């Protein structure tokens, strides 16, 4: 009976060792699967972050373009005004005919008003075009990004 118990204990120890080895193997496999899953998660987050950064870059470029056009229009307007002031100032200064001076002053008022309206229209149109582009292009890209993020089962 004693040999039977020793044999039984030996078999149970062997069985325990086999179960322990199997548990260890499953632990190793589980850790490997967790690493793979984590790498897929990181890759998915990187793709989402890249999309966000691309969208931010498009926004910044659009803002830069809008500011450039507005700043350029303002610079051209100031140069135009300086040339206009010089021209009409010289006419006013050197003209001896009072009727011609009066006519030049009226032309100057009309010219200044028209040029101000034109430059204001350029800036307003520029702003409107960028709002439209933001709504159509950038807004749609944001919606696609948000929809992709909210979609169930997406990684």
mmCIF file of C-alpha atoms in Angstrom:
data_model
loop_
_atom_site.group_PDB
_atom_site.id
_atom_site.type_symbol
_atom_site.label_atom_id
_atom_site.label_comp_id
_atom_site.label_asym_id
_atom_site.label_seq_id
_atom_site.Cartn_x
_atom_site.Cartn_y
_atom_site.Cartn_z
ATOM 1 C CA UNK A 1 0.000 0.000 0.000
ATOM 2 C CA UNK A 2 2.892 2.269 0.744
ATOM 3 C CA UNK A 3 4.270 1.902 -2.782
ATOM 4 C CA UNK A 4 0.824 2.620 -4.133
ATOM 5 C CA UNK A 5 0.695 5.905 -2.185
ATOM 6 C CA UNK A 6 4.187 6.858 -3.302
ATOM 7 C CA UNK A 7 3.236 6.081 -6.893
ATOM 8 C CA UNK A 8 -0.008 8.029 -6.508
ATOM 9 C CA UNK A 9 1.849 11.034 -5.041
ATOM 10 C CA UNK A 10 4.368 10.832 -7.900
ATOM 11 C CA UNK A 11 1.592 10.787 -10.493
ATOM 12 C CA UNK A 12 -0.167 13.715 -8.766
ATOM 13 C CA UNK A 13 3.108 15.663 -8.649
ATOM 14 C CA UNK A 14 3.636 14.962 -12.332
ATOM 15 C CA UNK A 15 0.070 16.028 -13.071
ATOM 16 C CA UNK A 16 0.567 19.216 -11.025
ATOM 17 C CA UNK A 17 3.807 19.910 -12.898
ATOM 18 C CA UNK A 18 2.035 19.387 -16.246
ATOM 19 C CA UNK A 19 -0.780 21.762 -15.226
ATOM 20 C CA UNK A 20 1.774 24.307 -14.017
ATOM 21 C CA UNK A 21 3.687 24.055 -17.312
ATOM 22 C CA UNK A 22 0.451 24.455 -19.277
ATOM 23 C CA UNK A 23 -0.530 27.522 -17.201
ATOM 24 C CA UNK A 24 2.914 29.033 -17.782
ATOM 25 C CA UNK A 25 2.635 28.388 -21.530
ATOM 26 C CA UNK A 26 -0.807 30.018 -21.605
ATOM 27 C CA UNK A 27 0.569 32.993 -19.669
ATOM 28 C CA UNK A 28 3.357 33.427 -22.229
ATOM 29 C CA UNK A 29 0.864 33.161 -25.112
ATOM 30 C CA UNK A 30 -1.487 35.622 -23.402
ATOM 31 C CA UNK A 31 1.301 38.137 -22.924
ATOM 32 C CA UNK A 32 2.307 37.742 -26.581
ATOM 33 C CA UNK A 33 -1.300 38.314 -27.696
ATOM 34 C CA UNK A 34 -1.538 41.342 -25.409
ATOM 35 C CA UNK A 35 1.619 42.823 -26.968
ATOM 36 C CA UNK A 36 0.231 42.253 -30.467
ATOM 37 C CA UNK A 37 -3.104 43.787 -29.498
ATOM 38 C CA UNK A 38 -1.354 46.762 -27.924
ATOM 39 C CA UNK A 39 0.756 47.303 -31.044
ATOM 40 C CA UNK A 40 -2.427 47.303 -33.160
ATOM 41 C CA UNK A 41 -4.014 49.800 -30.774
ATOM 42 C CA UNK A 42 -0.968 52.058 -30.966
ATOM 43 C CA UNK A 43 -0.980 51.837 -34.769
ATOM 44 C CA UNK A 44 -4.683 52.713 -34.895
ATOM 45 C CA UNK A 45 -4.175 55.642 -32.526
ATOM 46 C CA UNK A 46 -1.219 56.781 -34.639
ATOM 47 C CA UNK A 47 -3.386 56.733 -37.766
ATOM 48 C CA UNK A 48 -6.082 58.746 -36.003
ATOM 49 C CA UNK A 49 -3.480 61.182 -34.678
ATOM 50 C CA UNK A 50 -1.993 61.496 -38.177
ATOM 51 C CA UNK A 51 -5.450 62.290 -39.561
ATOM 52 C CA UNK A 52 -5.915 64.923 -36.878
ATOM 53 C CA UNK A 53 -2.515 66.437 -37.591
ATOM 54 C CA UNK A 54 -3.226 66.464 -41.349
ATOM 55 C CA UNK A 55 -6.521 68.215 -40.674
ATOM 56 C CA UNK A 56 -4.806 70.726 -38.412
ATOM 57 C CA UNK A 57 -2.184 71.364 -41.101
ATOM 58 C CA UNK A 58 -4.894 71.989 -43.708
ATOM 59 C CA UNK A 59 -6.624 74.389 -41.307
ATOM 60 C CA UNK A 60 -3.387 76.252 -40.611
ATOM 61 C CA UNK A 61 -2.542 76.501 -44.302
ATOM 62 C CA UNK A 62 -6.021 77.832 -45.073
ATOM 63 C CA UNK A 63 -5.686 80.390 -42.269
ATOM 64 C CA UNK A 64 -2.240 81.399 -43.548
ATOM 65 C CA UNK A 65 -3.587 81.788 -47.084
ATOM 66 C CA UNK A 66 -6.502 83.897 -45.871
ATOM 67 C CA UNK A 67 -4.189 86.101 -43.799
ATOM 68 C CA UNK A 68 -1.780 86.439 -46.741
ATOM 69 C CA UNK A 69 -4.505 87.566 -49.131
ATOM 70 C CA UNK A 70 -5.934 89.990 -46.565
ATOM 71 C CA UNK A 71 -2.487 91.363 -45.718
ATOM 72 C CA UNK A 72 -1.580 91.619 -49.407
ATOM 73 C CA UNK A 73 -4.790 93.486 -50.183
ATOM 74 C CA UNK A 74 -4.123 95.878 -47.296
ATOM 75 C CA UNK A 75 -0.545 96.482 -48.478
ATOM 76 C CA UNK A 76 -1.668 97.119 -52.066
ATOM 77 C CA UNK A 77 -4.430 99.407 -50.780
ATOM 78 C CA UNK A 78 -1.912 101.482 -48.789
ATOM 79 C CA UNK A 79 0.417 101.733 -51.781
ATOM 80 C CA UNK A 80 -2.503 102.658 -54.025
ATOM 81 C CA UNK A 81 -3.592 105.301 -51.529
ATOM 82 C CA UNK A 82 -0.065 106.748 -51.337
ATOM 83 C CA UNK A 83 0.154 107.025 -55.123
ATOM 84 C CA UNK A 84 -3.344 108.503 -55.290
ATOM 85 C CA UNK A 85 -2.589 111.031 -52.535
ATOM 86 C CA UNK A 86 0.624 112.039 -54.256
ATOM 87 C CA UNK A 87 -1.037 112.435 -57.666
ATOM 88 C CA UNK A 88 -4.063 114.357 -56.457
ATOM 89 C CA UNK A 89 -1.905 116.382 -54.058
ATOM 90 C CA UNK A 90 0.374 117.462 -56.889
ATOM 91 C CA UNK A 91 -2.617 118.396 -59.035
ATOM 92 C CA UNK A 92 -4.026 120.433 -56.163
ATOM 93 C CA UNK A 93 -0.659 122.052 -55.468
ATOM 94 C CA UNK A 94 0.432 122.959 -58.985
ATOM 95 C CA UNK A 95 -2.815 123.537 -60.838
ATOM 96 C CA UNK A 96 -3.610 127.181 -61.465
ATOM 97 C CA UNK A 97 -7.135 126.575 -62.761
ATOM 98 C CA UNK A 98 -9.650 126.543 -59.887
ATOM 99 C CA UNK A 99 -12.272 124.701 -61.935
ATOM 100 C CA UNK A 100 -9.740 121.961 -62.733
ATOM 101 C CA UNK A 101 -8.847 121.722 -59.011
ATOM 102 C CA UNK A 102 -12.490 121.399 -58.057
ATOM 103 C CA UNK A 103 -13.001 118.712 -60.679
ATOM 104 C CA UNK A 104 -9.877 116.875 -59.435
ATOM 105 C CA UNK A 105 -11.156 116.991 -55.835
ATOM 106 C CA UNK A 106 -14.446 115.441 -56.917
ATOM 107 C CA UNK A 107 -12.564 112.801 -58.881
ATOM 108 C CA UNK A 108 -10.359 112.152 -55.843
ATOM 109 C CA UNK A 109 -13.375 111.677 -53.543
ATOM 110 C CA UNK A 110 -14.989 109.336 -56.058
ATOM 111 C CA UNK A 111 -11.701 107.468 -56.602
ATOM 112 C CA UNK A 112 -11.034 107.071 -52.875
ATOM 113 C CA UNK A 113 -14.556 105.841 -52.175
ATOM 114 C CA UNK A 114 -14.472 103.369 -55.068
ATOM 115 C CA UNK A 115 -11.030 102.013 -54.198
ATOM 116 C CA UNK A 116 -12.014 101.576 -50.526
ATOM 117 C CA UNK A 117 -15.082 99.610 -51.607
ATOM 118 C CA UNK A 118 -13.016 97.445 -53.952
ATOM 119 C CA UNK A 119 -10.453 96.562 -51.279
ATOM 120 C CA UNK A 120 -13.206 95.951 -48.713
ATOM 121 C CA UNK A 121 -14.893 93.651 -51.238
ATOM 122 C CA UNK A 122 -11.636 91.775 -51.821
ATOM 123 C CA UNK A 123 -11.219 91.169 -48.088
ATOM 124 C CA UNK A 124 -14.884 90.214 -47.604
ATOM 125 C CA UNK A 125 -14.805 87.836 -50.579
ATOM 126 C CA UNK A 126 -11.580 86.299 -49.310
ATOM 127 C CA UNK A 127 -13.134 85.735 -45.882
ATOM 128 C CA UNK A 128 -16.310 84.292 -47.423
ATOM 129 C CA UNK A 129 -14.331 81.933 -49.670
ATOM 130 C CA UNK A 130 -12.357 80.636 -46.717
ATOM 131 C CA UNK A 131 -15.515 80.142 -44.650
ATOM 132 C CA UNK A 132 -17.042 78.239 -47.553
ATOM 133 C CA UNK A 133 -13.901 76.135 -48.006
ATOM 134 C CA UNK A 134 -13.780 75.487 -44.283
ATOM 135 C CA UNK A 135 -17.392 74.352 -44.292
ATOM 136 C CA UNK A 136 -17.183 72.204 -47.397
ATOM 137 C CA UNK A 137 -13.708 70.712 -47.311
ATOM 138 C CA UNK A 138 -12.408 70.865 -43.772
ATOM 139 C CA UNK A 139 -15.824 70.337 -42.175
ATOM 140 C CA UNK A 140 -16.390 67.207 -44.261
ATOM 141 C CA UNK A 141 -12.937 65.872 -43.343
ATOM 142 C CA UNK A 142 -13.704 66.460 -39.655
ATOM 143 C CA UNK A 143 -17.026 64.643 -39.992
ATOM 144 C CA UNK A 144 -15.299 61.666 -41.633
ATOM 145 C CA UNK A 145 -12.705 61.605 -38.863
ATOM 146 C CA UNK A 146 -15.354 61.728 -36.130
ATOM 147 C CA UNK A 147 -17.484 59.097 -37.899
ATOM 148 C CA UNK A 148 -14.473 56.808 -38.209
ATOM 149 C CA UNK A 149 -13.700 57.295 -34.532
ATOM 150 C CA UNK A 150 -17.266 56.539 -33.387
ATOM 151 C CA UNK A 151 -17.849 53.560 -35.652
ATOM 152 C CA UNK A 152 -18.265 50.420 -33.513
ATOM 153 C CA UNK A 153 -15.633 47.771 -33.970
ATOM 154 C CA UNK A 154 -13.184 50.186 -35.573
ATOM 155 C CA UNK A 155 -9.602 50.108 -34.404
#
